[in-house]
Short mmCIF file of C-alpha atoms in Angstrom, two decimals:
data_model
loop_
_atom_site.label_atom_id
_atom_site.label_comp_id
_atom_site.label_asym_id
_atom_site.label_seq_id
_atom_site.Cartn_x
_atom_site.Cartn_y
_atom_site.Cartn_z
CA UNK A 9 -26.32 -122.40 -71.16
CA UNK A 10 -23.69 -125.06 -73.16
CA UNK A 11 -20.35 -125.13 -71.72
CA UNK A 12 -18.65 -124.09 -75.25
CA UNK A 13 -21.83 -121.03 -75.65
CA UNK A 14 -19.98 -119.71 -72.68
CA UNK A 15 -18.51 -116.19 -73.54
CA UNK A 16 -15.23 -117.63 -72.50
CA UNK A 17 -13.18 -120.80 -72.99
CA UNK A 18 -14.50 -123.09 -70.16
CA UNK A 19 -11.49 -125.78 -70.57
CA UNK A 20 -10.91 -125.04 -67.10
CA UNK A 21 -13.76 -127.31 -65.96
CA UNK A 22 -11.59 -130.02 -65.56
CA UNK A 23 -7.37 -129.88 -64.18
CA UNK A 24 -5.51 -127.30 -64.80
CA UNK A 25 -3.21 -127.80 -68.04
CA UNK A 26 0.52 -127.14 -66.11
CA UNK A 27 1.38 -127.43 -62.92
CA UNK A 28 -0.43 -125.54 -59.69
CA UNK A 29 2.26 -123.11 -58.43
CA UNK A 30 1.31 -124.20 -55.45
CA UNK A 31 0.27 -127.64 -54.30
CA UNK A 32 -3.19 -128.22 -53.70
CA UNK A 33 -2.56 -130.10 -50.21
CA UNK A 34 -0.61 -127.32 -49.26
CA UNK A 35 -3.55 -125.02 -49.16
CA UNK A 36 -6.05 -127.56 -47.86
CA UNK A 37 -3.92 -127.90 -45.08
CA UNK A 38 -2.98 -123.97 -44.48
CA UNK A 39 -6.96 -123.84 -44.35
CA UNK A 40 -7.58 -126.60 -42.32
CA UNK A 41 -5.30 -124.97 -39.61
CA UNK A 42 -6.68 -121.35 -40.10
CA UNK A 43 -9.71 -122.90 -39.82
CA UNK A 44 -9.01 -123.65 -35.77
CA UNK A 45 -8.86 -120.08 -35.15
CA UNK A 46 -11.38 -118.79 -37.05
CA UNK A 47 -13.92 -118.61 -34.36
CA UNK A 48 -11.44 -117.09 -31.70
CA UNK A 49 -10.59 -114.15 -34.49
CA UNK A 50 -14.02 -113.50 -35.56
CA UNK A 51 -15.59 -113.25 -31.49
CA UNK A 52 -12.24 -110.67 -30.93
CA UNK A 53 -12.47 -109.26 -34.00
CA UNK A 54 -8.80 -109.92 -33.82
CA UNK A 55 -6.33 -109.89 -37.37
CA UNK A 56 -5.17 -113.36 -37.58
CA UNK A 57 -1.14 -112.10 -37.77
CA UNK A 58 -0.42 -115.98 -37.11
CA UNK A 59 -1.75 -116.60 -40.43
CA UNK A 60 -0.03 -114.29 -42.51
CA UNK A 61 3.44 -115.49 -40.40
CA UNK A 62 2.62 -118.98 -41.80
CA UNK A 63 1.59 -117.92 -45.56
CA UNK A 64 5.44 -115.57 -45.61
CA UNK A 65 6.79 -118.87 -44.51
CA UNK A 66 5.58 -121.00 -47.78
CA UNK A 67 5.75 -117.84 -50.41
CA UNK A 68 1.85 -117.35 -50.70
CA UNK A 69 2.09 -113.49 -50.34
CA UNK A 70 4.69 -113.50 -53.41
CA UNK A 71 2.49 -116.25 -55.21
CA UNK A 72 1.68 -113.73 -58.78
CA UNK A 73 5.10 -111.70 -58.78
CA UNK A 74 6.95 -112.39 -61.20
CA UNK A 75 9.60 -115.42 -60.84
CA UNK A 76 12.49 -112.87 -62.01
CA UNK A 77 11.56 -110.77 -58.43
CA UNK A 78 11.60 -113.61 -56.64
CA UNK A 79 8.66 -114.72 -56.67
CA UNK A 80 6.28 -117.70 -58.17
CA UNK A 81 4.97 -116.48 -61.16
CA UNK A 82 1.35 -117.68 -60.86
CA UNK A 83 -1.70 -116.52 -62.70
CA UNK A 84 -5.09 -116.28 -62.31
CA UNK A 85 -6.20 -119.57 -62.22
CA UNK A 86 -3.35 -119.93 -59.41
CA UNK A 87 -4.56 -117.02 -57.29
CA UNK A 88 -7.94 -118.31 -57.52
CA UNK A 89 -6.66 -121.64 -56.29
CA UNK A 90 -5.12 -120.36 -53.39
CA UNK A 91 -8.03 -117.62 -51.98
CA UNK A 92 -10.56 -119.61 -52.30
CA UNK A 93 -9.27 -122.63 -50.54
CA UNK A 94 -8.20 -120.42 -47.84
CA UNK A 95 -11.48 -118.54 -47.57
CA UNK A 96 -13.02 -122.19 -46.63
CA UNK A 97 -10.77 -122.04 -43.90
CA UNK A 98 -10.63 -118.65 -42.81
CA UNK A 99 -12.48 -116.09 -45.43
CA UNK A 100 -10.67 -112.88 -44.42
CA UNK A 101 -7.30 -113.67 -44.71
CA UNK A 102 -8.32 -114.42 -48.17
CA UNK A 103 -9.63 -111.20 -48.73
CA UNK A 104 -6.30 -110.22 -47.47
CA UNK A 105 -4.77 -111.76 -50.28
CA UNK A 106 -7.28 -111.30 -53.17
CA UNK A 107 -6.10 -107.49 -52.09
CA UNK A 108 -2.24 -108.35 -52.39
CA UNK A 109 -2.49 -110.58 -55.76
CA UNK A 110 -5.20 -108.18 -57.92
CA UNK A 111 -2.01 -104.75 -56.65
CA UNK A 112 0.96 -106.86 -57.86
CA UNK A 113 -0.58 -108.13 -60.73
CA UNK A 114 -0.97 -104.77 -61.71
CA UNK A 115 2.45 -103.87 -60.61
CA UNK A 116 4.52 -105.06 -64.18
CA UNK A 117 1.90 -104.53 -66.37
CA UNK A 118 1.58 -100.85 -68.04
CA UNK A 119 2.12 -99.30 -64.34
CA UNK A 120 3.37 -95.58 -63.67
CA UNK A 121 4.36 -96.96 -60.52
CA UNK A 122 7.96 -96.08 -60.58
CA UNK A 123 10.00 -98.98 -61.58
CA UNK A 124 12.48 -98.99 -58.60
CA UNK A 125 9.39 -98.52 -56.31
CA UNK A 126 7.72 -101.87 -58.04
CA UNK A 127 11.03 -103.51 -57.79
CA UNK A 128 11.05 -103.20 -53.91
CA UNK A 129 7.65 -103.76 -53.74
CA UNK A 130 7.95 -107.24 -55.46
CA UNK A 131 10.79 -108.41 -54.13
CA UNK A 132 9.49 -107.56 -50.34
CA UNK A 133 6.56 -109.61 -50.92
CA UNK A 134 8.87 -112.36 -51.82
CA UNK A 135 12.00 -112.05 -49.21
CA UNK A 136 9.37 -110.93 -45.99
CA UNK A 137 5.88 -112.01 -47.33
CA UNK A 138 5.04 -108.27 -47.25
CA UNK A 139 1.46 -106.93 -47.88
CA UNK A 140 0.35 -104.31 -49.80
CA UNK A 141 -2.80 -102.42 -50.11
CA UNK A 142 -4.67 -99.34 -51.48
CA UNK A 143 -6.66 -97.61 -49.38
CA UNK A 144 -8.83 -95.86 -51.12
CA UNK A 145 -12.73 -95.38 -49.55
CA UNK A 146 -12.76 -92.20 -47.14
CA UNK A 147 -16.02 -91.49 -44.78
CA UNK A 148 -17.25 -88.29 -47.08
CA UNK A 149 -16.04 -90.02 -50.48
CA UNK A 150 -17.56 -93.81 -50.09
CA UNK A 151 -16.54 -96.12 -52.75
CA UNK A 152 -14.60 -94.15 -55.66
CA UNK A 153 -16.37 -96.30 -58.02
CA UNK A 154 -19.50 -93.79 -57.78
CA UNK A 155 -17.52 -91.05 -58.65
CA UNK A 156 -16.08 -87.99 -56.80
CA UNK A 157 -12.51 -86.90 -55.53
CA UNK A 158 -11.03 -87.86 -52.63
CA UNK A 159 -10.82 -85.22 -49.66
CA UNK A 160 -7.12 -86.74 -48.66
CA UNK A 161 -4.65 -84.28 -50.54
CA UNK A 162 -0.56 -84.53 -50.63
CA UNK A 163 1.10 -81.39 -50.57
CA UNK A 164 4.42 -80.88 -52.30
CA UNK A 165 7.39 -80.28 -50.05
CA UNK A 166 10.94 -80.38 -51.20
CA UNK A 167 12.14 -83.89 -51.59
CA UNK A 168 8.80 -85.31 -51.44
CA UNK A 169 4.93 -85.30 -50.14
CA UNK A 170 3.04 -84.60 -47.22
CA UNK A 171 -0.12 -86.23 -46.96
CA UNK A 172 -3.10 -85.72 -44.85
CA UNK A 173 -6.64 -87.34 -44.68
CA UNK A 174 -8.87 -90.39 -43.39
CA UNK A 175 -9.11 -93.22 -45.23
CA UNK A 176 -12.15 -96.43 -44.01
CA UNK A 177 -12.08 -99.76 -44.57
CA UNK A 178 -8.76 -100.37 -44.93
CA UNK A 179 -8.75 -103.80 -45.11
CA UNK A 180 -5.45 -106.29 -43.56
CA UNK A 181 -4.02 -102.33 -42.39
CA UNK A 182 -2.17 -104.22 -39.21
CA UNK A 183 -0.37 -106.04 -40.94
CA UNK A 184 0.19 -104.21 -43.81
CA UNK A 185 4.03 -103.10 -45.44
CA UNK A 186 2.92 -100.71 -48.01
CA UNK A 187 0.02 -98.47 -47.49
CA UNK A 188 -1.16 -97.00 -50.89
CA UNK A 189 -2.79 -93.17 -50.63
CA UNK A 190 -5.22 -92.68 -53.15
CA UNK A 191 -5.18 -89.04 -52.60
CA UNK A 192 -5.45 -85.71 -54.98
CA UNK A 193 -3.03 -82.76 -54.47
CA UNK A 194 -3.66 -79.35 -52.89
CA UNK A 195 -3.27 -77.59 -56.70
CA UNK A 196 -6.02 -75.56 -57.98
CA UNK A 197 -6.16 -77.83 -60.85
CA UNK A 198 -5.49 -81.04 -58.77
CA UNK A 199 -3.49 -84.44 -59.60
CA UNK A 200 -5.40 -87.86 -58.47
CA UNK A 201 -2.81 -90.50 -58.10
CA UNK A 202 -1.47 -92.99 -55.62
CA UNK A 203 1.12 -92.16 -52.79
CA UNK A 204 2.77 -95.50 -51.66
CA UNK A 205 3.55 -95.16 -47.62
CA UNK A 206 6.39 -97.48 -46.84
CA UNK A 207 5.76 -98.70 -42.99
CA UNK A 208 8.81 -98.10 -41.04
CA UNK A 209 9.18 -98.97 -37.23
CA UNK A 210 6.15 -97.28 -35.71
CA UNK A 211 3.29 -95.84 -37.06
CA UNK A 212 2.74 -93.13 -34.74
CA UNK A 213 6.38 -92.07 -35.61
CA UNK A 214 5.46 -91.57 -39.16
CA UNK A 215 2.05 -89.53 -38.49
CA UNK A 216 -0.12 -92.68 -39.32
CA UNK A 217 -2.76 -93.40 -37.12
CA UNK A 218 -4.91 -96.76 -37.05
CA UNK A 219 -8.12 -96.72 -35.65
CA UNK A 220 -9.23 -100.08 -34.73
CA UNK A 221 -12.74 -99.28 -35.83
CA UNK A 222 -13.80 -102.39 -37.96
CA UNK A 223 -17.05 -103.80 -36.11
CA UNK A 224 -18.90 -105.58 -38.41
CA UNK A 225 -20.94 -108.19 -39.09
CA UNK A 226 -18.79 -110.46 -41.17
CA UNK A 227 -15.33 -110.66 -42.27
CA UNK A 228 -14.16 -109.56 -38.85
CA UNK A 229 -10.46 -110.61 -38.33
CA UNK A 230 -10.11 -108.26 -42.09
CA UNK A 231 -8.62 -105.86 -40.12
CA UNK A 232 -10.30 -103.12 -42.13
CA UNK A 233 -10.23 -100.54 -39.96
CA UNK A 234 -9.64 -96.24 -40.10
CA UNK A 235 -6.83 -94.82 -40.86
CA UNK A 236 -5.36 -91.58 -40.78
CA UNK A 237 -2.71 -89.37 -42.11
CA UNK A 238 -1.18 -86.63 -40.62
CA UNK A 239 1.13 -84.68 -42.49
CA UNK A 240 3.26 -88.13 -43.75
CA UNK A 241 6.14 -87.67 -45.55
CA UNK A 242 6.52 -89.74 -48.55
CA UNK A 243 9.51 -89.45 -50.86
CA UNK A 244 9.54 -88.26 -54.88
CA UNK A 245 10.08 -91.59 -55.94
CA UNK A 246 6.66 -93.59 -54.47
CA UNK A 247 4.29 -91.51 -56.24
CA UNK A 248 2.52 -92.72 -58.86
CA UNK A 249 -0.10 -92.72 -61.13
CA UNK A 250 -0.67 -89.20 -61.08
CA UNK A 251 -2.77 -87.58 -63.91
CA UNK A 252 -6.00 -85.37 -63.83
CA UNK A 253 -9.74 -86.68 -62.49
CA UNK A 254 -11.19 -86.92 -66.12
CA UNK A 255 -8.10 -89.16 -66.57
CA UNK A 256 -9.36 -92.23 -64.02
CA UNK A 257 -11.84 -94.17 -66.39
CA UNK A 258 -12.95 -97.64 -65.41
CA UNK A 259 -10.12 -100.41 -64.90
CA UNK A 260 -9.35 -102.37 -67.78
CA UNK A 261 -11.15 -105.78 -68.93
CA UNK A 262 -7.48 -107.22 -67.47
CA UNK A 263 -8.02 -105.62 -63.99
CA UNK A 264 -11.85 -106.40 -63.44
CA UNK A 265 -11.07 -110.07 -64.53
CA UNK A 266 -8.85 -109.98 -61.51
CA UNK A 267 -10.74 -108.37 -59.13
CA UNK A 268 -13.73 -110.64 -60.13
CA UNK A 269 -12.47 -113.36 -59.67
CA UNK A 270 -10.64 -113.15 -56.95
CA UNK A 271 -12.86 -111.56 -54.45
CA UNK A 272 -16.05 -113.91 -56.21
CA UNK A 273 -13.85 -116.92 -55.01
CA UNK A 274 -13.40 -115.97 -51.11
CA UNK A 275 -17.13 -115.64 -51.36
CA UNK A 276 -17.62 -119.01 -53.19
CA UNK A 277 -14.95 -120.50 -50.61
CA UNK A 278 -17.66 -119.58 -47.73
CA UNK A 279 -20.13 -121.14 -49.35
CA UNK A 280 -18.07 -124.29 -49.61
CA UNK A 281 -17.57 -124.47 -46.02
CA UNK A 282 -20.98 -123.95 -45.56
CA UNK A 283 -22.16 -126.39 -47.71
CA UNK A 284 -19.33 -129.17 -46.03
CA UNK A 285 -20.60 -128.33 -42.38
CA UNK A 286 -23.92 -128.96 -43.45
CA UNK A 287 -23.28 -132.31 -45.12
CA UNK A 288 -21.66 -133.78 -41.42
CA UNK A 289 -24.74 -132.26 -39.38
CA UNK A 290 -27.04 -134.36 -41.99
CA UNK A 291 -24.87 -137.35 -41.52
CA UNK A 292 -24.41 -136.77 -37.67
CA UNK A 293 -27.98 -135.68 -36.85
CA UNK A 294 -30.21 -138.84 -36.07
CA UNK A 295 -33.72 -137.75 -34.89
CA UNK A 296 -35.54 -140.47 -32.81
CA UNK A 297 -38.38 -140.08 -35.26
CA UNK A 298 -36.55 -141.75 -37.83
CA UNK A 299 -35.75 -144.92 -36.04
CA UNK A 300 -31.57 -144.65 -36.22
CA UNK A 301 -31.44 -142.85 -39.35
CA UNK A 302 -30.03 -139.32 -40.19
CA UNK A 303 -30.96 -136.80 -41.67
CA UNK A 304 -28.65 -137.61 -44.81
CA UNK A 305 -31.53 -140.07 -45.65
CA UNK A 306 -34.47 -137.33 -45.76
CA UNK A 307 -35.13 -136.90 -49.33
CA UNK A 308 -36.13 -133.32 -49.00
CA UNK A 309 -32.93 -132.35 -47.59
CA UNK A 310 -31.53 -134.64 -49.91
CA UNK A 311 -33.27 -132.28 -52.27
CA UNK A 312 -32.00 -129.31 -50.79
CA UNK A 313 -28.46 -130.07 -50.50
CA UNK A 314 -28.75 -130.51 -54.26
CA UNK A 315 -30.19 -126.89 -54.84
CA UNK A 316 -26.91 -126.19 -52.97
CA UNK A 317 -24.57 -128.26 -55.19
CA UNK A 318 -26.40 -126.75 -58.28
CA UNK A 319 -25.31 -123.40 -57.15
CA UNK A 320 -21.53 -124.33 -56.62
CA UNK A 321 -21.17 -125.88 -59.77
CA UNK A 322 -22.49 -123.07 -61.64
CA UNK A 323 -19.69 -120.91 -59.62
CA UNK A 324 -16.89 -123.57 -60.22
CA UNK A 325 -17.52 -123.76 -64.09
CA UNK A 326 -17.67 -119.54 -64.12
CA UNK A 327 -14.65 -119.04 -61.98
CA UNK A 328 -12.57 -121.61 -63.57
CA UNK A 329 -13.72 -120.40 -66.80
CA UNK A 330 -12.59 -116.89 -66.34
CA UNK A 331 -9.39 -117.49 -64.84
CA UNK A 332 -8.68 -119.72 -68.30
CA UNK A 333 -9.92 -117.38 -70.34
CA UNK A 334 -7.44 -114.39 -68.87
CA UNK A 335 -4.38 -116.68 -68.02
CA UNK A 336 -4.74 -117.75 -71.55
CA UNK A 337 -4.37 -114.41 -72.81
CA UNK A 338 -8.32 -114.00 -73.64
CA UNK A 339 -9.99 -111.82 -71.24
CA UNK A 340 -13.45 -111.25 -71.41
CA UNK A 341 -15.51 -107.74 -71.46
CA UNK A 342 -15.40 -105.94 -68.38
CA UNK A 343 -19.18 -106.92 -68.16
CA UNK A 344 -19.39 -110.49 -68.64
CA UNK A 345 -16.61 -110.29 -65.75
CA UNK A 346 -18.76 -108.36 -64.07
CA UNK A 347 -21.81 -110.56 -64.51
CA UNK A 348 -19.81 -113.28 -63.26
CA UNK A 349 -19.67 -111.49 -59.64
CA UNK A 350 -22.51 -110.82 -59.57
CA UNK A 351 -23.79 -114.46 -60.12
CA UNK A 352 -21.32 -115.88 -58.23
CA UNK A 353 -21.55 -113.98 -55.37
CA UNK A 354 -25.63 -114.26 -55.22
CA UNK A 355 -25.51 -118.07 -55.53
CA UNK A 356 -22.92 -118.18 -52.84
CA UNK A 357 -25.18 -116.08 -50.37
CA UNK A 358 -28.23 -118.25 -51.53
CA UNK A 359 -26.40 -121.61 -50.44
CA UNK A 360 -25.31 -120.34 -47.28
CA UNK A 361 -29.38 -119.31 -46.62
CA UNK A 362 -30.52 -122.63 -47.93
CA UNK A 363 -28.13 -124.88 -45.47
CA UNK A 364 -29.41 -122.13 -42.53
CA UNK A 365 -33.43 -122.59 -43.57
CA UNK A 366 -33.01 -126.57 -43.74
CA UNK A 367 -30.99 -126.87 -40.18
CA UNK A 368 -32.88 -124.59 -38.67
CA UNK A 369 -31.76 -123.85 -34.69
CA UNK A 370 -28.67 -125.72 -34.96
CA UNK A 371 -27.42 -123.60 -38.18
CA UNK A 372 -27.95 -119.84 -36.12
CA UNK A 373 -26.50 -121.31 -32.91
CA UNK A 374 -23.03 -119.14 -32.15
CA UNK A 375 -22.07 -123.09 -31.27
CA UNK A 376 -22.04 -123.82 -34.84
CA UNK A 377 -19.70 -122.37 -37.91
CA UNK A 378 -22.81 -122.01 -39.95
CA UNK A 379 -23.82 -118.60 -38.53
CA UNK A 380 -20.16 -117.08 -39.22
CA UNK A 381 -20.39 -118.25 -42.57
CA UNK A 382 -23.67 -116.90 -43.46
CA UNK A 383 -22.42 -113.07 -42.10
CA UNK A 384 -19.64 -113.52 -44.09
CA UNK A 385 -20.93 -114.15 -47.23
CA UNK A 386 -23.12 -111.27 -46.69
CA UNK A 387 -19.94 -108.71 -47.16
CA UNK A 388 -19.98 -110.14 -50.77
CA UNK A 389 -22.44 -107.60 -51.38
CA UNK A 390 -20.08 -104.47 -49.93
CA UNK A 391 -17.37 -105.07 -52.57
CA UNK A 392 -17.13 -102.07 -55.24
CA UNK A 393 -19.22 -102.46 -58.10
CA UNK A 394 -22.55 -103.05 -56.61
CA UNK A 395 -24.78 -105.36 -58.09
CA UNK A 396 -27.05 -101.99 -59.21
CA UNK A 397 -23.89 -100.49 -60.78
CA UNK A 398 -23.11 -104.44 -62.92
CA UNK A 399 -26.65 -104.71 -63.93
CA UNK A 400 -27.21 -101.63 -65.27
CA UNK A 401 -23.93 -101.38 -66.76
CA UNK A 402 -24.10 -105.07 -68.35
CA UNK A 403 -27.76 -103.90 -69.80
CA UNK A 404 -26.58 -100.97 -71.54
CA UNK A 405 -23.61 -102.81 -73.04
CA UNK A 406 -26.56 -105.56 -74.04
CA UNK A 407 -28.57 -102.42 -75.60
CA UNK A 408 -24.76 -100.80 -77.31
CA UNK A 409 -25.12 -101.23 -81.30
CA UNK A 410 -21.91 -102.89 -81.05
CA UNK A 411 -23.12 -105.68 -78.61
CA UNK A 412 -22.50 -109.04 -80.35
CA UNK A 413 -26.28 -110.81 -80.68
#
């Protein structure tokens, strides 16, 4: 496909047209040292709290709220910068972040949040580096995005809420400020809304329990463990949102353009690291069979490292080109966004499996970085819509009368 038959502006392929709100080095070298621990966090399965101490220190948590709340004021193209240079470093406290940017850029724009709720919110990311995310998957539920209510309910008390139920994969939750309860309440008729918990000194104090249950495969230091409510109060004023089920539709083409993006890029970071450990085995691997030479001089891993390349290039133009196309006040359809996951996302778990199939031993030994990356690239897949639920909904937009041809 042409660069300009793209279904969005793909100016982006080239610098950015104003100034990075945050400098480029800066993140290199945030991921360079986050890189150093990345191993330790993902054999403990340990949250990477040193990390997140370092990103309050330089503003990243407060990079996309708004300059008048104290903080940066960066877009799209901005938040894409920043995860996925981190994810080549260390992949989930990116995902950390995608989490935090995708919530406040939500926060100012059409939000029932209430506004002194959003205020504190905003200006906590920027004064403490505070974190914020909604935890919405429960163990009965799964994924919202399939439909369904959620079994976690908030009862109304005077003053307030008391909420009560299990949420799963609650990603960063150790570190985490605000914990947002997608929940429904006890009516006969119920409300489905968020519940914003406000973390105060101890969780047990508050009726929050965290269950350190996050053993996966990948993404291990995400922190995304089980959490529970019992009975928690939270006040009047940090509920929000609240409106019947048939209410919730689909986020908007604003929202998915975010949330593709964003989470597309940690996975495309991986892939990057990936595809940079495998280009100093090649040139640091000299086989006796070819006399002194490495491996960088094989033409059919020459070959193959260009399959890779091919893949990344196809993600950089896509990525870049969304982020231009929404920062510039043109988002695309909620399905081309889509799409754009979905292809990103697959070519970044292809040129993780390529750089395993051509190394061979050395690529699945636990000695090497390789391994990690290629198990966490897999969690791509995990992220809410599934590549079932973008196909099929990008082929009946293709088969809607109104579909541009």
């Amino acid at each position: 496909m042409p660069f300009d038959d793209l279904p969005f502006p793909a100016a982006s392929f080239g610098e950015s047209r104003t100034a990075p709100a945050v400098d480029p080095l800066l993140i290199a070298a945030l991921s360079a040292e986050f890189a150093q621990r990345a191993d330790e966090h993902d054999a403990a399965a340990s949250f990477p709290f040193e990390n997140f101490e370092r990103l309050a220190e330089v503003g990243i948590p407060a990079l996309v709220t708004p300059e008048s709340a104290g903080g940066r004021g960066g877009g799209l193209g901005d938040a894409l910068a920043v995860v996925n240079g981190i994810a080549r470093g260390e992949p989930s406290t990116a995902l950390v972040l995608v989490l935090q940017y995708v919530i406040h850029s939500q926060l100012w724009r059409g939000s029932a949040w209430p506004e002194a709720l959003r205020e504190r919110i905003a200006r906590s990311a920027a004064t403490d580096g505070a974190l914020i995310n909604i935890l919405r998957v429960e163990p009965e539920l799964g994924t919202p995005h399939r439909g369904g209510l959620p079994a976690t309910t908030a009862r109304k008390v005077p003053g307030g809420w008391r909420i009560s139920g299990t949420k799963i994969y609650s990603t960063g939750s150790p570190a985490l400020s605000w914990l947002g309860v997608w929940a429904r309440t006890d009516d006969p008729e119920p409300l489905v809304g968020t519940w914003v918990v406000p973390r105060g000194g101890g969780l047990a104090e508050q009726g929050i329990e965290l269950r350190e249950s996050w053993n996966h495969i990948g993404m291990r230091a995400s922190g995304s463990h089980e959490v529970v409510f019992h009975d928690v109060f939270v006040p009047d004023d940090h509920a929000g949102e609240l409106r019947p089920p048939a209410g919730w539709t689909a986020p908007d083409a604003i929202a998915t353009a975010w949330m593709s993006t964003l989470f597309s890029g940690v996975y495309d970071g991986i892939a990057r690291a990936a595809r940079d450990w495998l280009i100093g085995f090649l040139h640091a691997r000299k086989p006796t069979g070819l006399g002194g030479a490495s491996l960088a001089t094989v033409p059919r891993l020459q070959e193959a490292l260009g399959g890779i390349e091919a893949l990344l290039l196809t993600n950089r133009i896509l990525l870049r080109s969304l982020s231009a196309a929404l920062d510039g006040g043109t988002p695309p359809s909620q399905s081309d966004a889509l799409l754009v996951k979905y292809t990103v996302t697959n070519n970044a778990i292809d040129a993780v499996a390529r750089a395993i199939e051509v190394t061979g031993n050395p690529g699945l030994s636990r000695d090497n970085p390789l391994e990690r990356h290629y198990r966490d690239v897999l969690c791509a897949r995990v992220h809410a819509p599934q590549n079932d639920m973008i196909l099929t909904g990008a082929g009946r937009a293709a088969l809607s009368p109104q579909s541009p041809r």
